[in-house]
Structure formats: C-alpha cells, structure tokens
Amino acid sequence: MARWGMVFDLRRCIGCNACAVACKQENSLPDGVFFTKTLSEEVGEYPDVTRSYVPTICNHCEDAPCERACPTGATYTRPDGIVMVDRDKCIGCGTCIVACPYDQRTRLEPEMLDKGLFGDGRLTPFEEQGIGRFTVGTVVKCTFCHERVDAGQLPACVATCPTEARIFGDLDDPTSRPRQLILERRGRQPLPEKNTNPRVFYID
Amino acid sequence: MIASNRIADGSFRVGVGLQKAWGVQMATAFFFGEAGAGLYFVAQFFDFVLGMTVGLLMVLFGKAGGHVLHLGQPLRGWRALTKVRTSWVSRGLAAIVLFIVAGALHIIDVRAGLLPAGVSQLVAALALAACFVIMIYQGFAMSHSSAITLWSSGLMPVASLTYALLNGVLLTLVFGFGEPFLADRPDTVRLLQVLAVALMLYGLVTVLSLLHGARHASEAGRQSVALLLQGGFARWFVPLVIGAGFVVSALMMLAAPPDFAWMLAVAGLELTGYYAFRVLVFKAGGYDPALSLAYRFRH
Amino acid sequence: METLTQPVQNSMKPGKWLNSSCKMCIHSCITRVHVTEDGVVNKIEGNPTSPSNNGRLCPKGNAAILRHYDPARFRTPLRRTNPEKGPGVDPKWVPIGWDEALDLVGRELKKTLDEDPRKLLPAINDFQKLFLWAWPAALGNANYLSSVGNFCGGGYHPMNGFIHSAFAAANDVNYCNYWINNGGGDGFSSHLHTAAQANHVAKARVERNMRVVVVEPRLSIGAAKANEWVPIRPATDRQFALGLAHVLVAEKLYDVKFLKKDTNAPYLVGPDGYFVRNGEGKIYVWDAIDNCARLWDDPEIKDFALEGTYTVEGKPCRPAFQKFKDILADCSPEQMEALTTVPAATTRRIAREFAKAAQIGSYIEIDGRMLPLRPAAYNYYRGAQGHKYSAMANQAFKLVNFLVGAIDTPGGHVGVTLDDQMQDIRGGCGQIQAGENGMMQTMPHQLHPEVPFSWPPNETHLMGFFPIGVDPGHLTQHTLANAEKFGLDYRPDTLLMCHSNPLWNLPGDREQWYALLREMRFIVAIDILPNESNEWADVILPSHDLLESWNMTMIEPPHHEGMCLRQPATPPLYDTKSEEEIFYEISERLGVLETWNGILNFVNGFHQQPDLLLEPNRKYSDREIAERKGKLWNGKDLDWYVEHGHAVTPRRPDKWYRPWDGLRLHFYIEDIVRARDTLRQKMEVADVPFRREWEWGDYQPLPTAVPDPVHLEPADFDLYAITFKDIQINFGESIGNPWINDIVFKDPVHTAVLLNPKTARERKLDEGDIVRIESPYGAIVARLALSEGVHPDAVCVSNALSRVATQNTGVRHGGGNFNQLLPANLRHTDACSGQPETVAKVKLTKLASVPADVAAGNSVFGRTSGKGRAH
Ligand code: SF4
Ligand code: SF4
Ligand code: SF4
C-alpha cells in the first residue's frame, strides 16, 4: 500500500494559484473556500529583497492532531495515509480546525453554499452538479483528490501546476520522485516542532 | 507594510492566521462550564443545594446548550461521545453527561435523601469527579494540540482550574450570602475570601506566565500576545482580564466588608474579566505560518 | 439521492472528455474538457499530449467554466432603450430577436457606409480569430479604435518584423543559460503562453540552473524568482540596455564573426543616414585588409571593417557598427546610471556575465545543421518598450542580443511567428524573404498590410502616417479634439466592437473618450459579458463563448507550432452566435459578402490551397472555417482534430533557428530612415499643415540615449506610475470571474497601490492611506501598500485595480483606470511605431477617506467585501 505525499519545490513555484483554482474546479468548492492556496512573503529590504511563494495544503499528517482531537471519529486516516473527513459523522464542532497547526480546515457555513459562486443566491449548473458533496455545518479540507488518486491520476492541483512545483507520489517507495527529491534537496516538513509528521515536504 | 504586517488576515500572505472557528458562542459555553462547574464544586462541599443547582443548570444550559448552538450539525451532537480515547472534547462531553446525571441525582439525594448510603456516596463522588473534569478539561482541549501557540501551553489547564475554582468561590459567596453555612460561620466567609484572593493572585501569575511562554514559543505566539497586550485587543484585555478580573477584584476582596453588594461587585468584576479572557484568548489565537523565511531571517 | 458509489470529484463523474483549447487569454493552451452525462461542463484541464503547455493551465484557463456559466452573460441580442449614455449608466437593454438585431445593425451600418464608410470606427480584438480584424477592409475602412501598443507593444511587433521577420520574440528556453527579462513576464507571469512558458522556464531554471536576471521597477513574479533583481527607474530601460551595449563594445565582448557575416553592421553609412551605394544601388563595405571600399558581395573582400571613418564615392562614411559605437560613447554605465539608477558596477558585471554566458564562438549541431550556440539572451516586453521612443527602445534590446550573436540561435533571442498557416510554407506575414543587397526583407507589418498615406487623413488615428507602426488607436482622441488641425473632413459616428474594450485599454482622458462615444449615432458590440465599453452599445450581438464554438488557431507559441482545435463542449447555453456567423450576416446585409470571403481566403491563407477556397457568395460556419484552417496546416480533416485535439509539435529547428541563413540581418535599420523620408515627402506634397511639428526625431536607424519626454514633465510630478498584470489577469478580461476574484483580491500586490516605504516616509504617507494619484493628464484614487519590492521612484498600480464600475457588478473596480493618467497625444506617441507612452509622472496627495463614488459598489477600496452581485 502506497503512502501518498507531496513535495513543493519553492524554486519552481511562481505563486500563480492555478493550483487553488484547479482544486476549486475539481471539487466544486464554495466561494472563499480553499483546499490549497499559495501564499507570498516579501523578504528583505530594498534593494536586497525578494518574495517567496509558499504553496500550502493539508499535509495529511502521519500523526494528525486533527484526527486525535476530533470527538466523533469523522476525521480518519485511510490506509494509504490520506486524512479524510466523513461528512456523515462530522458534527461541525470545529475542534479539528483549531487542532490543525496548518489552518487547513474550513467549516461550511450556510451562506457559503447558499450565496453561490456569483453571490446572487442562484446556483449555476456547474455548482448544482457539484454541491451535493457538501453538507452544511461540516468540516472540509483537501482529500489529496482521493478519487483521482484511486483512479491512478494525479491530484488536480499537481496536474495543472504550470511550473511542476507540486510533486506527488508514494513516500514509501524509495524510487519515487518525491522521495528522491526529499533526499537530494533535503526536503523539510512544515512546522516540524508541532510533531505532526507531515507527508508534505518543501524543497528550495 | 506588506512585509511587516504579520497578521495575514485572510489574504494570501505568509503570516499568522487568526483562528475563526471558535468564537463568542464557544467562549460563552466555556464560561458557563467553568463558572457552573466551579460553583457546583464549591457548593457541594457545603451541601449548598441552591449553589449546586445553579451550577448544574449553568453547565446544562449555558455550557451544553452553548455547545449545541455552536455545532454545525447539532442533531448528531451525540457522536461527540465516541472518541474519548483521544479527544478531550469527547472526554469533556462524557464528563458533562455524567455530571448532569450524577449531579442531579446528588442534589435530589441531598434534598430528599433517596439513595442508600453507599450509592449516595458513590453518586456524590462521581458528580464531584465529573465536575472536576469539566473544570479542567477545557484547558486540556485547548492545550492538547500544538496548533495554536497561545493555547498550547501546559498552563492552560491550570488556568482553567484556577478560574473555575475562583468562579466557584465567588459565586458561592454571592449565592450563599445570608445562607446559614456562611451567615453562621464568618470564619468560612473569611476563608473563602482569602482563598479567592489567593486564587486571583495565582490566576494572574498563571495568565501572565502563559502569555510570557507564548511570546517566546513561536511567531504566532508572539503575535497573539502582542494583540492582547498592545494590539487591537489590548484595550479589552488589559483593563478587563488583568485589571477587573484580578487586580481590582483582589483589592476589593481584601477590603471587603461582609456585605452582599461587595460580594456581588467582586464576583461581577471577576466574572467579567474571566469572560473577556475566554473571548479574547479565542480571538487572539493564531496559527504559525507553515513556512516563513522572513521570520527565520529576523530571528 | 446520492449513492455511495457515485464519485464526488468532478473529473471522476460519469461523462466524456473533449479535446479543445483555451481562450481565457489571447493564447491557446491545449485543453481537455469534461462534460457530465447531463451535459454540464465540470472540469477543464490541460491536455497532457500537448508538448507546449504540457497538460498545464494557468489560473485563467482553470477558471473558464465560470465564464461559461456567468449569469451576467449576454443571453440574447439586446437593444438599448435608455437614450442616455454614460459610464455605469444602465442602458436598459431589452431582448430582441436575431433577425431584428441583425437587420437593425445592417440598416444602421448601411446608412453609415452610404454616407461615408470612414465614419465607422471598428474595434475588433479577438486574437484567436485574427481574420476578423480584416473585416473593416471589406468596407474599405482602416480605422481602429483600440490600443494595441498599450497592452502589448506598438514598437515591439514592427521591431520583431524588422529583426526576425516575425511577430513576437522569445528567449530560446531549450538552451538558454542566462536569461535577462526586462519589463516582461515571459516565463513567469505574462507574455507568450504563460502556462506553457512558465513550465519550460521553470525546468530550465531548476534542472539546468539557468540564471535569470530581471530588470524592472517592481519586484515582479519573475524578479522574485530571479537570481538577481535589478530595480530600475521606470522608462529608462533603453538606457540600461545601451549601458550594457557600451560595455560589450568597449570591452570587445562581441561576436565579430556574426556581425560581419550575418548582419549589415559592416555596411557603410553615409552622412544622410543611408547606406552608401554605387550607381546600381549596391552597398559598399570597407575591406580592412586591403584598406579599400568594396561592394558588399565582392568575393575579393578579405575582412569586413566594423570600425573606422572612410570616404567612398565622395561621401564620408562609417560602418554601421562604428555608428553605433559612436552613439555608445555617451552611454557608459556611469552616464546611464544617472538616469536608470542602476549602479554602473552592476551594469558592467551583468554585461560581462552575459557575454561570458553567450559562449561566443561555440557551435551546436541540431538536425545535421551546425548552428552557433549562444545560450544568453535578453528578452523584454510591454513595459520596457512602452515608451515614446519605443522603436529605439526595442532596437536597443535587440542590439544587446546582436552584439553577442544571439539572434535566432539556439539559446538566444528568437523570432516567434504569429500563426503559421501551413506546414510547408511559412505563410502569411512571417515569411522570410530576401531583400536587397543581401539583407533579409524587413516585415514591420505583422498584423495587416501597410495603410496608405492619405490627406485629408482617412483614418482618425492617422494610420496612414505610420508606415511602419502598429495602430495608434489612442490618437483618435487627439485628432478629433483638434479635427481642423488634423484635416479630418468627417466625424466618425458609428462604432463596432468585437471582443474589445477600448475604454479600458486606451490611454487618455476618460471624459474625452466618453464625449467621443456620446457622439456616436450607433454603437454595436459583439461580446460575451458586459464591460466598460459595450455598456455604451445600442445593440449587443451576443457571441458564443470558448466552450460553445469552433476554432483552429495557434497564437504565437514561443517554442511550438501547429493548430489547436477549439470545439463546442455544450450546445450554446443561450441564444448566441459565432463571430463568423455574425460577420457573415452583417456582410450579407451590407452587400459585401463576396469581398469578405475574398479577404478571408487571403488572410487565412486559403488561397494557397485552391480546394480550401471559400466560395464568393456563401456563408460559412465557424466549424467550416476551422476545418479549412486545420486542413491547411497538415491536411487533416476535422475528425482527426477532434480525435487528436491539436497538431502541435516543437518548432522545426530549420524554421526556428536562423531561418534566414544566408541573408543579413538589420543591425542598422535603414528602412526606418527611408520610411521617415518617404512620409516626409508625402506630407510635403500634400502640404500637410502639421508636418513640421511631426516628431521626426523618432525615426532612428540606431537607438540613442535621449531620455523619453515623460522625464521632462513638471518637477512637482515627482514619481513614476507604472501598471502591471500578473498571470491571473494577463492578456484577458478575467476580473469578475469569481475564482479569479477569489485569488486576485487576496494577493497583496493586487489590492493596493505599491510604494517603497522610504518614499512613503519622505512624503509622510503610510500603509493604508488613501491617495490621489495625479499626472499632468488625469487622476485616480487608490489605497497604498508599502512594499520593499518597489523602486523608490515608482508607484505600481496593478491592472486589477484599473476596472471601473459597469453593468457587470461582478467586476470589482478600483479607483479609476490607470490609463487615464497617460496622455493620448502625438508628443507622447512614437511617430515611428505608434507606441504610446505607458509610464506617467505623478504626484500623490493624501485624502481623508475613500471618495464616495469610489467606495460605492464593489470597489476593492470600499468597505464591503464586494462578493455579492446585484441582479
Ligand atoms: S500552480 Fe504551481 S506555480 Fe502556481 S501557485 Fe500553485 S504550486 Fe505555485
Ligand atoms: S494538515 Fe491539518 S488537517 Fe491536514 S492532516 Fe495535518 S492536522 Fe489534519
Ligand atoms: S490534492 Fe486535490 S483536493 Fe487537495 S488541494 Fe490539490 S486539488 Fe485540492
């Protein structure tokens, strides 16, 4: 069984957020909800200044505090390491949201779904075909595109990333691209001090 | 400045993100939890039925009710009982259920003496134990996860317990004022007053240590503390939590004549400070940026 | 009811995938579109079989679905009922039927044509159906009310035509190791096929360690990713390039062999600026060994002199190279620093690094051909060249590449054709042809043939006065305001727009544009969504969107070629038509069907293959035109394209690298001098009254360091305002799309105007302040954000803040359009290329609060989140 993980190449990423939009398309996310987003940070002082672009996503933590904190068992980890939320069990208490050190979870509020993407309270056919997967009041987050991955495809954000800054694969397989990149370019996990053992690594 | 404002505020900047999941509703529930349980706890020592009843009702309606209001899917709230193995929220809920049942039984028992002695003691002990869990678990629920530095301190449960006891003592002084167990025993009143002042001092030290620890623990901690002490929340936090909640109420308690109005005033001030603590500590809770070059650059 | 087994991810749901291509910007990344069993488009991805975009899409391409389903779309033809026209004024459109609409348009246009066909102002901007641009020619009309120079490059395209005989240019990512980007986002945020180019450039950067140096006033995405950001004062890029050239020449870091053999650098230039010719018109060079003049093709020549002063045929003369060297004498990095603020030491170091990386003298064998390998190239685009002396700026950048021999070589700076029309013939405008005296024929007209000079002028934008330029649409404001001076013997009263938003893209005073539009007797717009310009229309003709129509194109892909199919993913959602059908219907009503088919045959290249010719009196569908274009490219019919999606392959090396082998390139552009003198003569003959005021100094065969007039504005305008687009919004009108809004208005560089903190402190300004940004020509309002990534002299205005309130309430507006800070007059227009100045000198004034009219609605600077739309 694979253990899925992702590597973000900070040298490649241009902060375009095609990833964020691809995810919204693939997952019919409501307005303002992101499963992944790429942030920017200005570093230094003129003229010695640069800006870094930092993609963020649910890290599908090996030791997921969201799962531990969840009082209902709605958050669970699949055998392949993907951390999921069972919307039929989630009560929307938000405990997982404040337990996730990476701010990767969102509770679906009624207005998010009712307003529609165009904010006029009407849903387009695109939204209508997609909205059924969401239950108001429950918590959502990135699923590593579990269905695409199950079908042998790459997550939507990975597939679209123009610079190939997102590298997805099996972290248990020493020959996989992510494993090799982590090794070669000394991948580091986000906020290791939080003891979550993320399955997402950054290389720069 | 794009570079220097470290609160990301929903924008796509690397920075500290403030948590928005737990707000006033949750703070209110927490408030009633630690006020109600505290009151019950102290009241049970004195078999003070009114205190116990009020405490129990606060937990039932204020705490449990507040939580239900907060839930996204309240109808399946019962599911929260299923993960006591790892989840403090789950444990807390179990304690609430147990407390309500045992506490109610105990109150009835104290009034009507229904239960056989052994069972009666067991129920009393269970109620007290569950009550104790309620007084402390909220702190654990917050500190257990490392996500939010301001909350993740080991002092959080201590603060919970301290506040709960303090609330209990003060509410007992208020609700019990004129009741025989106090009216007839000025030394008990004195004792409770001294205890209150001690708890206030202890609470102050705990809260300040908590902030001190958070400030040095991470960037988010630093920003949270800055928000509370200098930033947007300081105009509430400093006068209410520190001033009214600890300093002024402690001084008043020291000077307090045995007078209902004084007790009420002190309790009011302290509870206001405590409520502000609950709300503001939620609001100021922030996540660390997953990866920040600038922060590392500067520190 | 949802069953447990039904997938929740859109691309996994039952349905079908269709091959298509994107049109969220002008380029055409190759896509696949997923349509559910119920016929709903629910996912668009890059097509992994595309060697160009490699299965990738930028955010705009990822957001196409929401344009398709945008509730603000025009659903039927519409007719205005509100006689009052104005910005943001509700036209009170009422739906009408197609017959009525087309008859109405036909009748009104007929009236215009009967009076004077010149009274029509067309603004046709669909870049993926470029043939539509030629429609006004069917009416004998060459007017054009839109700005090309303002959003890409007025000087850029003609210069690519001069140098490469191509429409665009790119650095060759396949081999380049040292990549200078100046004022363009190629490979990062904008310019050619952003998703594709970002893909290839990222690979080169990370896998080959290609060094990137970005020269720009603002820390753009490219600058952020670069190995080095060189901040530069706006509107001084040319001087920076000349500083580099100075070092390359002074330190002899140039490719002598290339200059001597492959360019006209050795050709002798006389005092009049023309090459010195013999009686038969043959050009002289100087033989440095035999020390005598020889004709350029004399087999006896031992060595071409690049330097020196000689006398030939009685005329003092110098090799073109020497002429440039003379100019460079005054362009030392130290002298240029005073203008550019780039430290001289930096310029010197970059010049040396660049020359070293260029590996002058090295070769590489590709497809059995030995080619010079020059893995260093200087690329530039809109901002760097968007100045008054644009032709000079463009040429200065090209000359840096010339000096190291990096023109059209592997790793160098390479010409990019617009839309190759056949596999065997490099058809259309991009063709390489031999010119006179061994030189390549220059092809400055990459968009349409030269518009003949006329007096009184036939075109309100004076196109006939720009024999080597791109349409300066903005000049219409200037000429109509001074109609007498410019000899206009008519006033346009009709406007036809097609996927065009001139009120957004044109520089100049808004009130004057509004006045011009108010003068229009009739305005018709072919479009998809309401915008600043089409809300003035009397009739709206709604067109299909990219998911409902057929097309076949490949727009200036940097490293690839071949047709990409666009096909309908769903039947039209509303009562819309294809552009082809609309123009055919109008043509028929105007009686120009035959002419239009003739033009279509020519501009699409169908004349090259008789079986593809359109019959004179038939109307063709978008599908039929697309099919022909596909066949012309590779002989395959539409079914083949439907199955394969595209015919895209890497550019053939023989067409891509030195397709002009054996000809000489134009180091020195004599054609510019000739164009000047021909025009001058025509003006003399016609006795054009303003001929002495004409900016004759703009026509230079070699660039000089003379500062652009923007630097001469009154001193109290002490800062330079620039505008920029990033990948979420470049080359398109994507603001208003909820997904694009959702990412753009969270990005700190797009939600406020950027200023350097030190500059702000000096002016007692701070983060969050509301300011009025005022140029000598207009003013806008903005909120400030302080950023270290800004040159101290620059005020950087994201184009996302340049929309104004319209009928489309999903489009968030800023505090006015940046373009209204810019002049639309001759003084700030390059007479040589038609390029308007795109930098404005400004001053900032702090305001107490956001003005009420700006804060109203969904302004980015308003209080509300601006999420909701009013319907
Ligand atoms: S799509 Fe790729 S390059 Fe763009 S922001 Fe996301 S990770 Fe970065
Ligand atoms: S990143 Fe957050 S939501 Fe994702 S597994 Fe880790 S803790 Fe859970
Ligand atoms: S893996 Fe899929 S669900 Fe997760 S962020 Fe990427 S696109 Fe979204």
mmCIF file of C-alpha atoms in Angstrom, chain A residues 10 17 34 37-44 52 54 56 65 67-73 75 87-95 97-103 107 135-138 188 190-191 193-196 202 204, chain B residues 1-3 6 11-15 17-19 21-22 26 70-74 76-84 86-90 144-149 151 218 287-297:
data_model
loop_
_atom_site.group_PDB
_atom_site.id
_atom_site.type_symbol
_atom_site.label_atom_id
_atom_site.label_comp_id
_atom_site.label_asym_id
_atom_site.label_seq_id
_atom_site.Cartn_x
_atom_site.Cartn_y
_atom_site.Cartn_z
ATOM 1 C CA LEU A 10 9.884 26.507 -3.803
ATOM 2 C CA ASN A 17 -2.570 29.918 -7.708
ATOM 3 C CA PHE A 34 -9.667 26.744 -0.437
ATOM 4 C CA LYS A 37 -3.528 28.105 -1.641
ATOM 5 C CA THR A 38 -0.189 29.590 -2.398
ATOM 6 C CA LEU A 39 0.956 32.422 -0.199
ATOM 7 C CA SER A 40 3.601 35.013 -0.762
ATOM 8 C CA GLU A 41 6.074 36.668 1.548
ATOM 9 C CA GLU A 42 8.276 39.652 0.963
ATOM 10 C CA VAL A 43 11.701 39.125 2.490
ATOM 11 C CA GLY A 44 14.461 41.666 2.943
ATOM 12 C CA SER A 52 8.902 33.748 -1.730
ATOM 13 C CA VAL A 54 4.733 29.097 -0.436
ATOM 14 C CA THR A 56 0.048 25.280 1.397
ATOM 15 C CA PRO A 65 -3.715 16.235 15.562
ATOM 16 C CA GLU A 67 -7.796 13.280 13.872
ATOM 17 C CA ARG A 68 -6.836 12.965 17.516
ATOM 18 C CA ALA A 69 -8.861 15.994 18.523
ATOM 19 C CA CYS A 70 -11.953 15.094 16.526
ATOM 20 C CA PRO A 71 -14.539 13.929 19.083
ATOM 21 C CA THR A 72 -16.626 11.895 16.659
ATOM 22 C CA GLY A 73 -14.163 9.918 14.598
ATOM 23 C CA THR A 75 -11.702 12.529 10.699
ATOM 24 C CA ARG A 87 -19.269 14.234 6.388
ATOM 25 C CA ASP A 88 -21.951 11.923 7.761
ATOM 26 C CA LYS A 89 -20.198 11.783 11.108
ATOM 27 C CA CYS A 90 -18.888 15.332 11.356
ATOM 28 C CA ILE A 91 -20.840 17.493 13.806
ATOM 29 C CA GLY A 92 -19.089 20.730 12.923
ATOM 30 C CA CYS A 93 -17.669 21.414 16.367
ATOM 31 C CA GLY A 94 -14.533 22.896 14.835
ATOM 32 C CA THR A 95 -12.204 21.114 17.214
ATOM 33 C CA ILE A 97 -9.932 23.282 12.890
ATOM 34 C CA VAL A 98 -8.255 24.624 15.974
ATOM 35 C CA ALA A 99 -6.217 21.452 16.267
ATOM 36 C CA CYS A 100 -4.710 21.655 12.799
ATOM 37 C CA PRO A 101 -1.492 23.658 13.066
ATOM 38 C CA TYR A 102 -1.659 24.446 9.374
ATOM 39 C CA ASP A 103 -5.042 26.130 9.255
ATOM 40 C CA ARG A 107 -16.434 24.585 8.301
ATOM 41 C CA THR A 135 -23.159 19.180 3.961
ATOM 42 C CA VAL A 136 -23.677 22.479 5.660
ATOM 43 C CA GLY A 137 -22.094 22.677 9.071
ATOM 44 C CA THR A 138 -19.473 20.049 8.447
ATOM 45 C CA ARG A 188 11.819 19.751 5.162
ATOM 46 C CA PRO A 190 6.361 22.432 7.639
ATOM 47 C CA LEU A 191 6.458 23.293 11.339
ATOM 48 C CA GLU A 193 8.108 21.420 16.011
ATOM 49 C CA LYS A 194 4.398 20.680 16.031
ATOM 50 C CA ASN A 195 5.172 16.967 15.949
ATOM 51 C CA THR A 196 2.661 16.103 13.295
ATOM 52 C CA TYR A 202 9.320 21.684 0.962
ATOM 53 C CA ASP A 204 14.330 25.016 -2.036
ATOM 54 C CA MET B 1 3.618 47.266 5.190
ATOM 55 C CA ILE B 2 3.357 44.147 3.100
ATOM 56 C CA ALA B 3 6.473 42.803 4.725
ATOM 57 C CA ARG B 6 2.457 39.708 10.066
ATOM 58 C CA SER B 11 -5.027 37.430 2.433
ATOM 59 C CA PHE B 12 -2.564 35.221 0.590
ATOM 60 C CA ARG B 13 0.373 36.431 2.617
ATOM 61 C CA VAL B 14 2.637 34.270 4.665
ATOM 62 C CA GLY B 15 1.865 35.322 8.184
ATOM 63 C CA GLY B 17 -3.610 33.468 10.592
ATOM 64 C CA LEU B 18 -6.097 34.134 13.336
ATOM 65 C CA GLN B 19 -8.382 31.235 14.143
ATOM 66 C CA ALA B 21 -13.531 28.525 14.242
ATOM 67 C CA TRP B 22 -14.171 29.163 17.897
ATOM 68 C CA MET B 26 -17.825 28.775 22.192
ATOM 69 C CA HIS B 70 -22.242 26.282 18.129
ATOM 70 C CA LEU B 71 -22.378 22.941 16.350
ATOM 71 C CA GLY B 72 -22.719 22.826 12.602
ATOM 72 C CA GLN B 73 -24.772 19.642 12.847
ATOM 73 C CA PRO B 74 -26.362 19.766 16.328
ATOM 74 C CA ARG B 76 -25.759 14.430 15.566
ATOM 75 C CA GLY B 77 -24.044 16.010 18.556
ATOM 76 C CA TRP B 78 -24.205 12.713 20.417
ATOM 77 C CA ARG B 79 -21.483 11.419 18.123
ATOM 78 C CA ALA B 80 -19.047 13.555 20.047
ATOM 79 C CA LEU B 81 -19.167 10.949 22.791
ATOM 80 C CA THR B 82 -17.469 8.363 20.663
ATOM 81 C CA LYS B 83 -13.822 9.304 20.775
ATOM 82 C CA VAL B 84 -12.964 9.543 24.465
ATOM 83 C CA THR B 86 -8.042 10.519 22.063
ATOM 84 C CA SER B 87 -10.258 13.559 22.134
ATOM 85 C CA TRP B 88 -10.529 15.926 25.076
ATOM 86 C CA VAL B 89 -13.748 17.305 23.652
ATOM 87 C CA SER B 90 -15.148 13.823 23.730
ATOM 88 C CA HIS B 144 -3.537 19.366 23.773
ATOM 89 C CA SER B 145 -2.929 20.429 20.206
ATOM 90 C CA SER B 146 0.183 22.321 19.286
ATOM 91 C CA ALA B 147 -1.690 24.214 16.568
ATOM 92 C CA ILE B 148 -2.249 27.486 18.341
ATOM 93 C CA THR B 149 0.711 28.535 20.397
ATOM 94 C CA TRP B 151 -3.386 27.858 23.680
ATOM 95 C CA SER B 218 6.652 30.896 18.261
ATOM 96 C CA TYR B 287 -1.625 29.729 13.581
ATOM 97 C CA ASP B 288 2.030 29.861 12.716
ATOM 98 C CA PRO B 289 2.862 30.245 9.047
ATOM 99 C CA ALA B 290 3.684 26.851 7.611
ATOM 100 C CA LEU B 291 6.926 28.208 6.240
ATOM 101 C CA SER B 292 8.246 31.685 6.768
ATOM 102 C CA LEU B 293 11.558 32.853 5.501
ATOM 103 C CA ALA B 294 11.223 36.346 6.871
ATOM 104 C CA TYR B 295 10.635 35.203 10.432
ATOM 105 C CA ARG B 296 13.646 32.957 10.335
ATOM 106 C CA PHE B 297 15.550 35.735 8.664
#
